XYZ file of C-alpha atoms in Angstrom:
765
model
C 0.000 0.000 0.000
C 1.485 3.336 -1.117
C 1.716 6.632 0.759
C 1.823 10.223 -0.495
C 2.578 13.656 0.945
C 0.978 16.601 -0.902
C 3.644 19.125 0.215
C 5.820 20.043 3.193
C 6.737 23.136 5.300
C 9.629 25.154 3.829
C 10.948 27.320 6.628
C 12.715 24.540 8.500
C 12.266 23.301 12.091
C 13.959 26.417 13.528
C 12.987 28.846 10.718
C 16.374 28.437 9.032
C 15.053 29.677 5.675
C 13.488 32.770 7.244
C 16.792 33.904 8.696
C 18.674 33.074 5.496
C 16.203 35.097 3.406
C 16.351 38.127 5.681
C 20.139 37.989 5.782
C 20.197 37.931 1.977
C 17.696 40.793 1.670
C 19.771 42.833 4.112
C 22.869 42.139 1.953
C 24.577 40.362 4.852
C 24.952 37.111 2.922
C 25.244 35.964 -0.682
C 22.850 34.184 -3.022
C 25.089 31.127 -2.662
C 24.642 31.218 1.126
C 20.869 31.341 0.722
C 20.876 28.519 -1.828
C 23.000 26.344 0.477
C 20.542 26.727 3.376
C 17.678 25.898 1.003
C 19.448 22.832 -0.421
C 20.208 21.499 3.068
C 16.554 21.910 4.094
C 15.313 20.134 0.970
C 17.733 17.248 1.457
C 16.612 16.836 5.063
C 12.919 16.857 4.103
C 13.356 14.301 1.306
C 15.390 11.990 3.550
C 12.780 12.215 6.299
C 9.989 11.169 3.942
C 12.065 8.437 2.305
C 13.124 6.992 5.673
C 9.459 6.843 6.742
C 8.661 4.731 3.670
C 6.784 7.362 1.647
C 6.384 6.315 -1.987
C 5.185 9.606 -3.508
C 7.591 12.261 -2.190
C 6.972 15.811 -3.487
C 9.574 18.125 -4.995
C 9.137 21.696 -6.277
C 6.950 22.441 -3.237
C 9.905 24.268 -1.712
C 9.833 27.995 -2.470
C 11.884 31.076 -1.632
C 8.649 33.049 -1.374
C 5.515 31.456 -2.822
C 4.592 28.592 -5.160
C 2.297 30.773 -7.298
C 5.115 33.274 -7.779
C 7.333 30.312 -8.725
C 4.805 29.444 -11.431
C 4.786 33.057 -12.648
C 8.573 32.823 -12.920
C 8.381 29.479 -14.728
C 5.995 31.000 -17.272
C 8.028 34.197 -17.685
C 4.937 36.243 -16.786
C 6.916 39.146 -15.302
C 5.093 42.514 -15.315
C 7.008 45.038 -17.479
C 7.721 47.392 -14.547
C 10.389 45.007 -13.215
C 12.600 45.500 -16.273
C 13.124 41.799 -17.025
C 14.572 41.270 -20.494
C 14.338 37.514 -20.823
C 16.559 34.635 -19.783
C 16.445 32.677 -16.531
C 14.710 34.668 -13.791
C 17.147 35.362 -10.970
C 16.636 36.519 -7.379
C 16.647 40.254 -8.161
C 13.574 40.067 -10.409
C 11.917 37.324 -8.352
C 12.126 39.221 -5.058
C 11.216 42.543 -6.706
C 7.930 40.976 -7.802
C 7.359 39.682 -4.255
C 8.547 42.672 -2.215
C 8.893 45.638 -4.562
C 12.087 47.662 -4.733
C 13.152 51.292 -4.414
C 11.470 52.306 -7.661
C 8.468 50.012 -8.205
C 5.837 48.444 -5.934
C 5.364 44.731 -5.318
C 2.674 42.634 -6.953
C -0.574 42.157 -5.042
C -0.581 39.633 -2.220
C -3.733 37.882 -1.059
C -4.859 34.896 0.996
C -4.467 31.383 -0.394
C -8.072 30.158 -0.331
C -9.263 30.129 3.305
C -5.816 29.808 4.908
C -3.472 32.310 6.531
C -0.901 31.640 3.811
C -0.557 34.421 1.204
C 0.280 34.157 -2.474
C 1.519 36.704 -5.006
C -1.275 37.349 -7.509
C -0.181 37.010 -11.176
C -0.904 40.059 -13.370
C -1.895 38.888 -16.834
C -3.251 40.244 -20.075
C -3.367 39.602 -23.843
C 0.077 41.181 -24.352
C 1.998 38.882 -21.981
C 4.700 36.950 -23.850
C 5.051 33.685 -21.974
C 8.371 31.831 -22.034
C 10.052 29.067 -20.054
C 12.026 31.284 -17.683
C 12.634 29.260 -14.505
C 13.951 25.695 -14.528
C 13.520 25.310 -10.760
C 11.232 22.240 -10.955
C 13.667 20.235 -13.063
C 16.688 21.311 -11.014
C 14.990 20.256 -7.766
C 14.002 16.887 -9.242
C 17.595 16.301 -10.342
C 18.872 17.459 -6.948
C 16.704 14.887 -5.149
C 17.623 12.167 -7.628
C 21.318 12.795 -6.987
C 20.575 12.140 -3.305
C 18.935 8.823 -4.198
C 15.340 10.043 -3.803
C 12.873 9.761 -6.686
C 10.336 12.564 -6.242
C 7.047 13.714 -7.714
C 7.465 17.253 -9.099
C 4.472 19.345 -8.031
C 3.021 22.284 -9.982
C 0.185 24.736 -9.585
C -2.037 23.393 -12.360
C -2.517 25.552 -15.462
C -6.234 26.218 -14.969
C -5.974 27.058 -11.258
C -3.027 29.337 -12.021
C -5.150 31.381 -14.423
C -8.214 31.392 -12.176
C -6.066 32.706 -9.304
C -4.653 35.519 -11.461
C -6.008 38.992 -12.176
C -6.032 41.262 -15.228
C -2.941 43.483 -15.214
C -3.281 47.238 -14.745
C -4.690 48.745 -17.925
C -6.331 45.483 -19.007
C -10.128 45.396 -19.088
C -11.531 43.808 -15.934
C -13.765 41.696 -18.174
C -10.720 40.132 -19.864
C -10.972 36.330 -19.833
C -7.886 34.983 -18.092
C -8.743 31.508 -19.374
C -8.210 32.807 -22.920
C -4.491 32.548 -22.088
C -4.665 28.790 -21.487
C -3.316 27.822 -24.907
C -0.441 30.286 -24.407
C 0.773 28.763 -21.140
C 0.255 25.077 -21.966
C 3.328 24.957 -24.270
C 5.482 25.998 -21.275
C 4.008 23.234 -19.136
C 4.744 20.796 -21.987
C 8.363 21.956 -22.100
C 8.774 21.398 -18.377
C 7.166 17.956 -18.573
C 9.474 16.985 -21.474
C 12.525 18.025 -19.446
C 11.327 16.085 -16.411
C 10.731 12.960 -18.498
C 14.220 13.288 -19.946
C 15.564 13.608 -16.380
C 13.886 10.337 -15.416
C 10.698 11.449 -13.646
C 8.020 8.769 -13.426
C 5.241 10.816 -11.775
C 4.045 14.419 -11.812
C 1.448 16.246 -9.697
C -0.753 19.146 -10.760
C -2.495 20.965 -7.892
C -5.902 22.188 -9.074
C -7.491 23.401 -5.822
C -9.913 25.728 -7.637
C -11.928 22.586 -8.453
C -13.447 22.838 -4.954
C -14.902 26.270 -5.797
C -18.242 27.079 -7.431
C -17.199 26.894 -11.089
C -19.432 27.371 -14.116
C -19.402 25.037 -17.110
C -17.021 27.311 -19.070
C -14.393 27.056 -16.321
C -14.883 23.314 -15.949
C -14.456 22.921 -19.696
C -11.055 24.609 -19.362
C -9.834 21.674 -17.242
C -11.013 19.193 -19.865
C -9.255 21.159 -22.605
C -6.025 21.660 -20.639
C -5.481 18.012 -19.781
C -6.473 16.841 -23.265
C -3.742 19.150 -24.570
C -1.225 17.833 -22.014
C -2.111 14.159 -22.539
C 0.459 13.386 -25.231
C 3.250 15.225 -23.408
C 2.481 13.382 -20.168
C 2.309 9.973 -21.815
C 4.335 7.456 -19.816
C 4.029 9.435 -16.578
C 1.791 8.837 -13.583
C -0.200 12.086 -13.584
C -1.844 13.051 -10.275
C -4.349 15.905 -10.069
C -4.684 17.054 -6.468
C -7.571 19.002 -4.903
C -7.891 20.230 -1.326
C -9.550 22.454 1.295
C -13.185 21.450 0.650
C -15.596 19.048 -1.033
C -15.382 18.778 -4.782
C -18.842 19.642 -6.204
C -20.514 16.862 -8.181
C -20.105 18.496 -11.621
C -16.452 19.274 -10.901
C -15.983 15.676 -9.692
C -17.311 14.383 -13.016
C -15.025 16.741 -14.931
C -12.003 15.873 -12.808
C -12.392 12.112 -12.944
C -12.904 12.241 -16.721
C -9.679 14.133 -17.471
C -7.582 12.517 -20.176
C -4.120 11.257 -19.370
C -4.618 11.506 -15.591
C -3.860 8.347 -13.619
C -4.707 9.474 -10.080
C -6.934 11.935 -8.242
C -6.328 13.437 -4.811
C -9.090 14.541 -2.444
C -9.221 16.261 0.937
C -11.305 13.834 2.979
C -10.941 15.881 6.185
C -12.595 19.127 5.038
C -14.295 17.398 2.123
C -16.180 14.545 3.736
C -19.067 14.797 1.225
C -16.627 13.837 -1.521
C -16.681 10.337 -0.031
C -20.242 9.893 -1.299
C -19.168 10.847 -4.828
C -16.245 8.416 -4.699
C -18.542 5.593 -3.575
C -20.828 5.939 -6.585
C -18.664 7.413 -9.341
C -14.920 6.800 -9.027
C -13.502 5.604 -12.355
C -12.246 2.044 -12.624
C -8.513 1.583 -12.918
C -7.529 5.003 -11.532
C -5.567 5.726 -8.362
C -7.344 7.364 -5.433
C -5.097 9.550 -3.275
C -7.138 9.576 -0.076
C -6.342 12.643 2.063
C -7.305 11.300 5.481
C -4.488 12.907 7.515
C -5.248 16.570 8.213
C -2.683 18.912 6.642
C -4.167 22.031 8.241
C -4.384 21.227 11.927
C -2.131 19.745 14.583
C -4.362 17.116 16.172
C -3.195 13.516 16.072
C -5.136 11.479 13.544
C -7.765 9.102 14.870
C -6.013 6.165 13.241
C -8.778 3.641 13.913
C -11.399 5.899 12.297
C -9.139 6.666 9.318
C -8.322 2.998 8.817
C -12.039 2.216 8.721
C -12.584 4.861 5.999
C -9.602 3.580 4.020
C -10.823 -0.023 4.203
C -14.177 1.076 2.807
C -12.431 2.957 -0.013
C -10.205 -0.035 -0.688
C -13.302 -2.150 -1.344
C -14.412 0.423 -3.948
C -11.213 1.232 -5.868
C -9.145 -1.897 -5.220
C -6.170 -2.603 -2.958
C -3.532 -1.638 -5.517
C -5.244 1.631 -6.470
C -5.579 3.250 -3.037
C -2.861 5.654 -1.841
C -2.886 7.058 1.719
C -2.257 10.810 1.671
C -2.379 14.057 3.583
C -5.486 16.165 3.000
C -3.366 19.028 1.591
C 0.187 20.324 1.839
C 1.688 20.210 5.325
C 2.805 23.794 4.658
C -0.100 24.859 6.886
C 1.007 23.017 10.004
C 4.002 23.186 12.351
C 7.142 21.191 11.556
C 8.047 18.725 14.323
C 6.910 17.970 17.864
C 10.468 16.911 18.724
C 11.239 20.650 19.013
C 8.684 21.056 21.838
C 10.398 19.688 24.991
C 8.505 22.065 27.304
C 5.000 21.401 25.962
C 2.615 19.865 28.493
C 2.943 16.081 28.067
C -0.784 15.322 28.130
C -1.549 17.930 25.463
C 1.519 16.861 23.479
C 0.125 13.322 23.277
C -2.929 14.734 21.478
C -0.874 16.411 18.734
C 0.861 15.614 15.446
C 2.982 18.151 13.533
C 4.214 17.648 9.961
C 6.916 15.122 10.882
C 4.409 13.080 12.907
C 1.831 13.269 10.107
C 4.311 11.630 7.738
C 4.570 8.780 10.259
C 0.752 8.590 10.517
C 0.329 8.403 6.732
C 2.848 5.592 6.465
C 1.452 3.737 9.503
C -1.991 3.742 7.875
C -0.524 2.535 4.568
C 1.277 -0.313 6.348
C -1.870 -1.268 8.279
C -3.835 -1.490 5.039
C -1.111 -3.716 3.619
C -1.471 -6.075 6.591
C 1.480 -4.781 8.623
C -0.322 -2.901 11.382
C 1.940 -1.500 14.103
C -0.216 -2.516 17.062
C 1.713 -0.523 19.675
C 1.501 2.669 17.606
C -2.248 2.233 17.060
C -2.777 1.416 20.739
C -0.915 4.542 21.894
C -2.971 6.592 19.442
C -6.245 5.169 20.781
C -5.175 5.972 24.350
C -4.374 9.570 23.389
C -7.750 9.959 21.655
C -9.534 8.668 24.769
C -7.469 10.917 27.052
C -8.442 14.008 25.088
C -12.157 13.155 25.152
C -12.213 12.615 28.917
C -9.736 15.248 30.135
C -11.305 17.691 32.658
C -9.065 20.509 31.352
C -11.029 20.560 28.078
C -14.462 21.466 29.495
C -15.601 24.473 31.571
C -19.339 24.275 32.242
C -19.663 27.967 33.180
C -18.121 29.035 29.866
C -20.339 26.664 27.881
C -23.429 27.976 29.663
C -22.502 31.634 28.993
C -21.848 30.924 25.319
C -25.150 29.058 24.939
C -27.019 32.046 26.401
C -25.778 34.269 23.558
C -28.120 32.785 21.000
C -31.119 34.854 22.066
C -29.745 38.271 21.003
C -27.958 39.847 18.050
C -25.895 42.091 20.394
C -26.124 45.442 18.626
C -25.204 48.778 20.161
C -28.240 50.817 21.143
C -27.498 53.859 18.912
C -26.864 53.969 15.167
C -23.380 54.699 13.887
C -23.989 58.274 12.657
C -25.191 59.396 16.107
C -22.265 57.614 17.742
C -19.751 59.291 15.401
C -21.213 62.701 16.300
C -20.866 61.944 20.023
C -17.311 60.703 19.526
C -16.279 63.748 17.508
C -17.551 66.055 20.231
C -15.305 64.211 22.664
C -12.233 63.500 20.497
C -12.223 66.742 18.424
C -10.306 65.189 15.524
C -9.416 67.101 12.319
C -10.757 66.222 8.884
C -8.857 63.197 7.461
C -7.563 62.067 10.870
C -4.333 60.100 10.783
C -3.510 56.930 12.689
C -1.538 53.711 12.353
C -2.773 50.152 12.653
C -1.089 49.182 15.925
C 2.428 47.792 15.904
C 5.693 49.691 15.441
C 9.015 48.133 14.376
C 10.162 45.234 16.526
C 13.854 45.983 17.010
C 16.504 43.419 17.947
C 16.811 45.056 21.384
C 13.083 44.752 21.949
C 13.049 41.092 20.957
C 16.026 40.480 23.250
C 14.209 42.063 26.224
C 11.136 39.876 25.696
C 13.294 36.796 25.209
C 15.296 37.447 28.388
C 12.148 38.105 30.416
C 10.592 34.850 29.194
C 13.806 33.005 30.103
C 13.744 34.713 33.559
C 17.109 36.348 32.906
C 15.733 39.789 33.828
C 13.251 40.750 36.536
C 9.667 41.822 35.930
C 10.632 45.289 37.150
C 13.405 45.570 34.542
C 11.093 44.207 31.860
C 8.328 46.722 32.625
C 10.880 49.535 32.661
C 12.257 48.535 29.228
C 8.776 48.220 27.681
C 7.714 51.538 29.228
C 10.744 53.241 27.653
C 9.848 51.738 24.267
C 6.214 52.878 24.557
C 7.356 56.363 25.527
C 9.661 56.466 22.490
C 6.850 55.405 20.151
C 4.416 57.931 21.668
C 6.922 60.778 21.285
C 7.685 59.791 17.680
C 3.980 59.884 16.811
C 3.552 63.256 18.494
C 6.541 64.616 16.563
C 5.007 63.276 13.351
C 1.718 64.943 14.405
C -0.372 61.774 14.103
C -3.866 62.329 15.500
C -4.835 59.012 17.124
C -1.889 57.185 18.632
C -0.934 53.582 19.330
C 1.474 52.274 21.946
C 3.368 50.214 19.352
C 2.732 46.813 20.979
C 6.318 46.318 22.241
C 5.125 43.714 24.746
C 3.758 41.478 21.968
C 5.639 39.125 19.716
C 2.460 38.106 17.903
C -1.029 39.574 18.074
C -2.816 36.225 18.531
C -0.199 34.498 20.658
C -0.157 37.446 23.079
C -3.868 37.102 23.843
C -3.884 33.324 23.794
C -1.179 33.271 26.470
C -3.554 35.113 28.795
C -6.708 33.142 28.045
C -7.610 29.755 29.481
C -8.031 26.850 27.058
C -4.893 27.712 25.051
C -1.527 25.952 24.792
C 1.670 27.291 23.244
C 4.643 25.926 21.391
C 8.284 27.002 21.349
C 8.858 26.258 17.654
C 5.422 25.667 16.143
C 6.093 28.174 13.362
C 3.993 28.298 10.190
C 4.764 30.366 7.086
C 2.354 33.230 6.402
C 4.179 34.812 3.438
C 7.788 35.182 2.338
C 9.924 35.044 5.478
C 7.012 35.979 7.736
C 6.171 33.140 10.125
C 3.507 32.933 12.807
C 3.239 30.610 15.791
C -0.460 29.781 16.101
C -1.673 28.998 19.602
C -3.474 25.711 20.167
C -7.066 25.969 21.411
C -7.609 22.679 23.232
C -10.431 23.594 25.644
C -13.129 26.060 26.615
C -11.933 29.687 26.549
C -12.237 32.338 29.262
C -10.326 35.426 30.493
C -8.939 35.012 34.032
C -7.807 38.655 34.321
C -7.309 41.889 32.270
C -4.785 41.495 29.454
C -3.985 44.953 28.043
C -5.333 47.509 30.500
C -1.987 48.031 32.258
C -0.083 48.886 29.057
C -2.890 50.909 27.432
C -3.423 53.143 30.463
C 0.333 53.605 30.827
C 0.525 54.739 27.187
C -2.489 57.048 27.522
C -0.858 58.716 30.534
C 2.047 59.772 28.303
C -0.050 61.881 25.903
C -3.071 64.174 25.712
C -3.976 62.674 22.304
C -6.332 59.677 22.048
C -4.497 56.384 22.578
C -6.004 53.284 21.001
C -6.501 50.192 23.124
C -5.347 47.336 20.890
C -7.141 43.982 20.866
C -7.383 41.038 18.504
C -10.937 40.066 17.626
C -12.497 36.658 18.301
C -12.761 35.579 14.660
C -9.112 36.389 14.007
C -7.959 34.614 17.177
C -9.984 31.619 15.991
C -8.798 31.645 12.377
C -5.147 32.214 13.326
C -5.058 29.414 15.877
C -4.992 25.655 15.636
C -8.605 25.151 16.716
C -10.048 22.222 18.631
C -11.913 19.876 16.298
C -14.240 18.356 18.892
C -16.904 21.089 18.745
C -18.179 23.482 16.023
C -15.880 26.443 15.343
C -18.647 28.970 16.031
C -19.024 27.712 19.609
C -15.329 28.303 20.255
C -15.609 31.739 18.619
C -18.479 32.786 20.889
C -16.397 31.803 23.926
C -13.508 33.972 22.722
C -15.925 36.851 22.006
C -17.108 36.838 25.623
C -13.502 36.985 26.836
C -12.719 39.964 24.566
C -15.968 41.664 25.667
C -14.711 41.606 29.258
C -11.451 43.242 28.126
C -13.206 45.950 26.075
C -15.345 46.944 29.028
C -12.334 47.055 31.359
C -10.462 49.294 28.914
C -13.428 51.642 28.743
C -13.647 51.812 32.540
C -9.906 52.652 32.616
C -10.509 55.736 30.429
C -9.527 54.411 26.974
C -11.882 56.122 24.514
C -10.707 54.494 21.256
C -10.505 50.691 21.165
C -9.409 48.748 18.095
C -10.572 45.141 17.798
C -8.706 43.697 14.830
C -10.539 41.244 12.602
C -7.776 40.840 10.052
C -8.813 37.244 9.359
C -12.599 37.551 9.127
C -12.632 37.229 5.331
C -10.024 34.472 5.452
C -12.397 32.098 7.218
C -15.120 32.487 4.593
C -16.002 29.010 3.291
C -14.994 28.304 -0.290
C -18.548 27.454 -1.369
C -21.150 30.203 -1.623
C -23.868 28.019 -0.116
C -21.958 28.096 3.194
C -21.187 31.847 3.261
C -24.319 33.089 5.023
C -23.988 30.794 8.030
C -20.311 31.650 8.568
C -20.789 35.405 8.159
C -23.748 35.370 10.535
C -21.811 33.873 13.464
C -18.526 35.643 12.640
C -20.099 39.122 12.501
C -22.215 38.328 15.557
C -19.052 37.357 17.454
C -17.499 40.745 16.693
C -20.618 42.629 17.819
C -20.658 40.682 21.095
C -17.257 42.156 21.995
C -18.388 45.780 22.039
C -22.175 45.820 22.369
C -21.998 47.214 25.915
C -19.816 50.315 25.445
C -20.968 53.943 25.562
C -21.682 55.959 22.414
C -18.597 58.095 23.073
C -16.260 55.071 22.976
C -15.026 54.685 19.426
C -14.671 51.087 18.238
C -12.227 50.488 15.394
C -11.533 47.273 13.520
C -8.888 46.354 10.972
C -8.860 43.927 8.020
C -6.091 43.105 5.585
C -4.997 41.237 2.461
C -8.171 39.639 1.204
C -10.861 40.470 -1.308
C -13.524 42.263 0.735
C -15.841 43.442 -2.003
C -18.051 40.362 -1.888
C -18.633 40.667 1.886
C -18.939 44.456 2.152
C -22.499 44.227 3.491
C -21.346 41.904 6.282
C -18.542 44.362 7.068
C -21.146 47.117 7.373
C -23.200 44.790 9.601
C -20.254 44.524 12.029
C -21.327 48.029 13.075
C -17.818 49.249 13.949
C -17.377 53.010 14.223
C -14.212 52.987 12.091
C -12.685 50.319 9.887
C -9.121 50.437 8.565
C -8.663 48.141 5.627
C -6.006 47.047 3.126
C -6.245 48.908 -0.152
C -2.954 50.027 -1.674
C -1.351 46.747 -2.707
C -4.499 45.501 -4.425
C -4.606 48.453 -6.842
C -7.331 50.094 -4.756
C -9.714 47.264 -5.650
C -11.656 48.046 -2.474
C -12.667 51.481 -3.774
C -14.528 49.929 -6.706
C -17.269 48.706 -4.373
C -17.988 52.305 -3.372
C -17.862 53.462 -6.990
C -20.573 50.893 -7.652
C -22.884 52.645 -5.216
C -22.468 50.895 -1.854
C -23.138 53.474 0.858
C -20.845 53.336 3.879
C -21.726 55.600 6.782
C -19.097 54.653 9.364
C -15.514 55.884 9.469
C -13.203 54.139 7.023
C -9.455 54.188 6.412
C -8.457 52.373 3.209
C -4.676 51.910 3.503
C -2.667 54.611 1.712
C 0.576 52.645 1.429
C 1.796 49.038 1.485
C 3.766 48.194 4.620
C 4.825 44.765 3.339
C 7.270 46.426 0.963
C 10.397 48.363 2.017
C 9.530 51.022 -0.552
C 8.831 54.542 0.844
C 5.931 56.296 -0.926
C 6.155 60.036 -1.625
C 3.777 62.654 -0.230
C 2.399 63.203 -3.735
C 1.718 59.490 -4.254
C -0.152 59.224 -0.951
C -2.093 62.439 -1.662
C -3.107 60.972 -5.017
C -4.401 57.845 -3.276
C -6.389 59.932 -0.780
C -7.924 61.948 -3.629
C -9.091 58.716 -5.254
C -10.747 57.814 -1.968
C -12.386 61.238 -1.673
C -13.940 60.693 -5.090
C -16.066 57.860 -3.685
C -16.173 58.468 0.088
C -17.454 61.358 2.187
C -14.747 63.628 3.607
C -16.090 63.393 7.148
C -15.737 59.575 7.337
C -12.318 59.131 5.703
C -9.262 58.233 7.800
C -5.622 58.195 6.650
C -3.485 55.219 7.669
C -1.076 52.560 6.352
C -2.359 49.198 5.122
C -1.309 47.207 8.176
C 0.873 47.151 11.309
C 4.511 48.262 11.089
C 6.254 45.544 13.098
C 7.990 43.931 10.089
C 9.532 47.209 8.883
C 12.603 49.142 10.022
C 12.423 52.626 11.578
C 14.439 53.934 8.606
C 11.484 52.935 6.408
C 8.644 53.735 8.812
C 9.582 57.297 9.787
C 9.812 58.832 6.291
C 6.718 56.913 5.131
C 4.622 58.172 8.069
C 6.039 61.677 7.672
C 4.883 61.671 4.043
C 1.509 60.235 5.045
C 0.852 63.024 7.562
C 2.088 65.638 5.089
C -0.321 64.306 2.457
C -3.251 64.472 4.899
C -2.372 68.064 5.855
C -1.974 69.060 2.206
C -5.456 67.809 1.416
C -6.970 69.392 4.525
C -5.633 72.737 3.288
C -7.014 72.130 -0.205
C -10.413 71.102 1.177
C -10.557 74.162 3.450
C -9.666 76.546 0.602
C -12.282 74.944 -1.660
C -15.110 75.811 0.756
């Protein structure tokens, strides 16, 4: 019985690639140094899978930034602004597309389906001249082969690549991206020919868009693409992989009828309804790659339950045609539990990171083949039973409070326009008020202080003193810049979700459970294992300290319940909405304590609200109802004069704008600049927004510093579709990943642009 891994984490068990990338970007190391770190990581990953007995080991899933950007490089689809003149795409062009450079902005970045991973959105149009410009896939295959490992090169499939792209600037929005299919297929054929010549026996095309709601025209594109590739792929095992949701019935028929494809992969964790389609319509003689081990969460697999499912599938497709697989790439989970010596042993027994999931996949494959490891299965059953019966999982008082929420929609008593009037009388802000999103740069000294405090190398008194000095510095900088509503810079927080999770019950934390978010940016999601409550105030001490340093309004900074949920590894033993309501009640307690302490502006970030939107439209309404309700719960009890902000970033918000309005926040700051001001189009189309809104005026994920004129131009575009009295001026997101040498001039130009336009607006009256 064969086993298969869809993909694997890239950063390394101790984030080795992250540090190598940042060293290279800072010109502290060479391209050769970076490539050596990458090669060592790849070799280690391939050996690990081979040693575990994995038959189908992926290659080309490693990336220096993003697999979609890798595909853009392979196809030579470089936007003209990057000055590429042909030939093999090297790091300078590749990273300019990802991060921008001193003269041109980066390409748009957005969420990869409903995950917290981000991809670089291809910019395409009828004039793009595609060419085979990156031989990375072939080089990686040859690299693995030289190490004695035969791998399966993995690609973003041609149809999904186009469906995940956008028309380039200047191209009609109605342009059919699928019209480019016959232009990119020759490149795919070239790559396949090279891989065959190099000795490849299998190839994998990831076509995750097949789980979306696709019309017949889009489904026909899959049929056409694989018919065109059939001759080139002759002699290869061709796997088409889907993940993240059920495959709709029409898409299932299309997929399983594709010419030249020998195997089909399905996510049977998030796509349990696909099982019914497999039972009645899986084609004879094809391989089924059964994704029964969860690639997106960290809970140990229920091996007995999975084995039962696999045995049923085996009776349908045949013993020699069933392959045990992960549900999706393990990119979305942490790397290895071996790096967690301090994690609570009981909770640790309930978990499986990427390395353990490889073992689970192979243990299931061996069991199906008649070589069941009884001790391993017995230990797994004991851990499953322990988790179900552990008293630390359940808190009856929390469950009762969450159940009581269902009788109300938790709206504030006054409408937003009246609240904004009351707030303006109190805050006395100018037209086009300026603010930032929350965090300021996290310097090496600051990280060292937090690290030493956690390791008990410095006292609490010394820690508080150091953080107070940092807050004071950030407050003074903002006052010097003349920003209107201030933040304390979040120096006490390494991560916005981890910080709150550490102070809430029901959460556990890892030392090295890092997961890639984009590029070198990694997050360490907390683990929600039980019912959630707030034992004591979490931010009041720091927020009141910061407010005491200035006469200007100081924002209290909180992470919202939906974002805490979506950016955590969430318990899978109760519905997600129940866990979210519990978190909402905890944040509600904190909001009310901040208000009592004199904080008049409170920001409750919901950066990940859009991210959790189900991939199928039929499931949108239910999710948005409980997600928006959870946000309203947090602030339904505050006074009219307390201004509630929220923040969202790096997703397409246009299709949920009415749910965003229904959140009933007083002010929303939202990503706008990197997506070519796509957000503004919804207002041009007539959507009326009466609350305060701050579409981001510059992209903080790029080191590029925008000019005053550029920011003023962006604000003018906003004023064309939004009322002057509701518009705020702010960056796209928090500033923690940037350096002060980038942040200070950018904010200076932002404030100057706001003042310039205030003058122009005043003189126009």
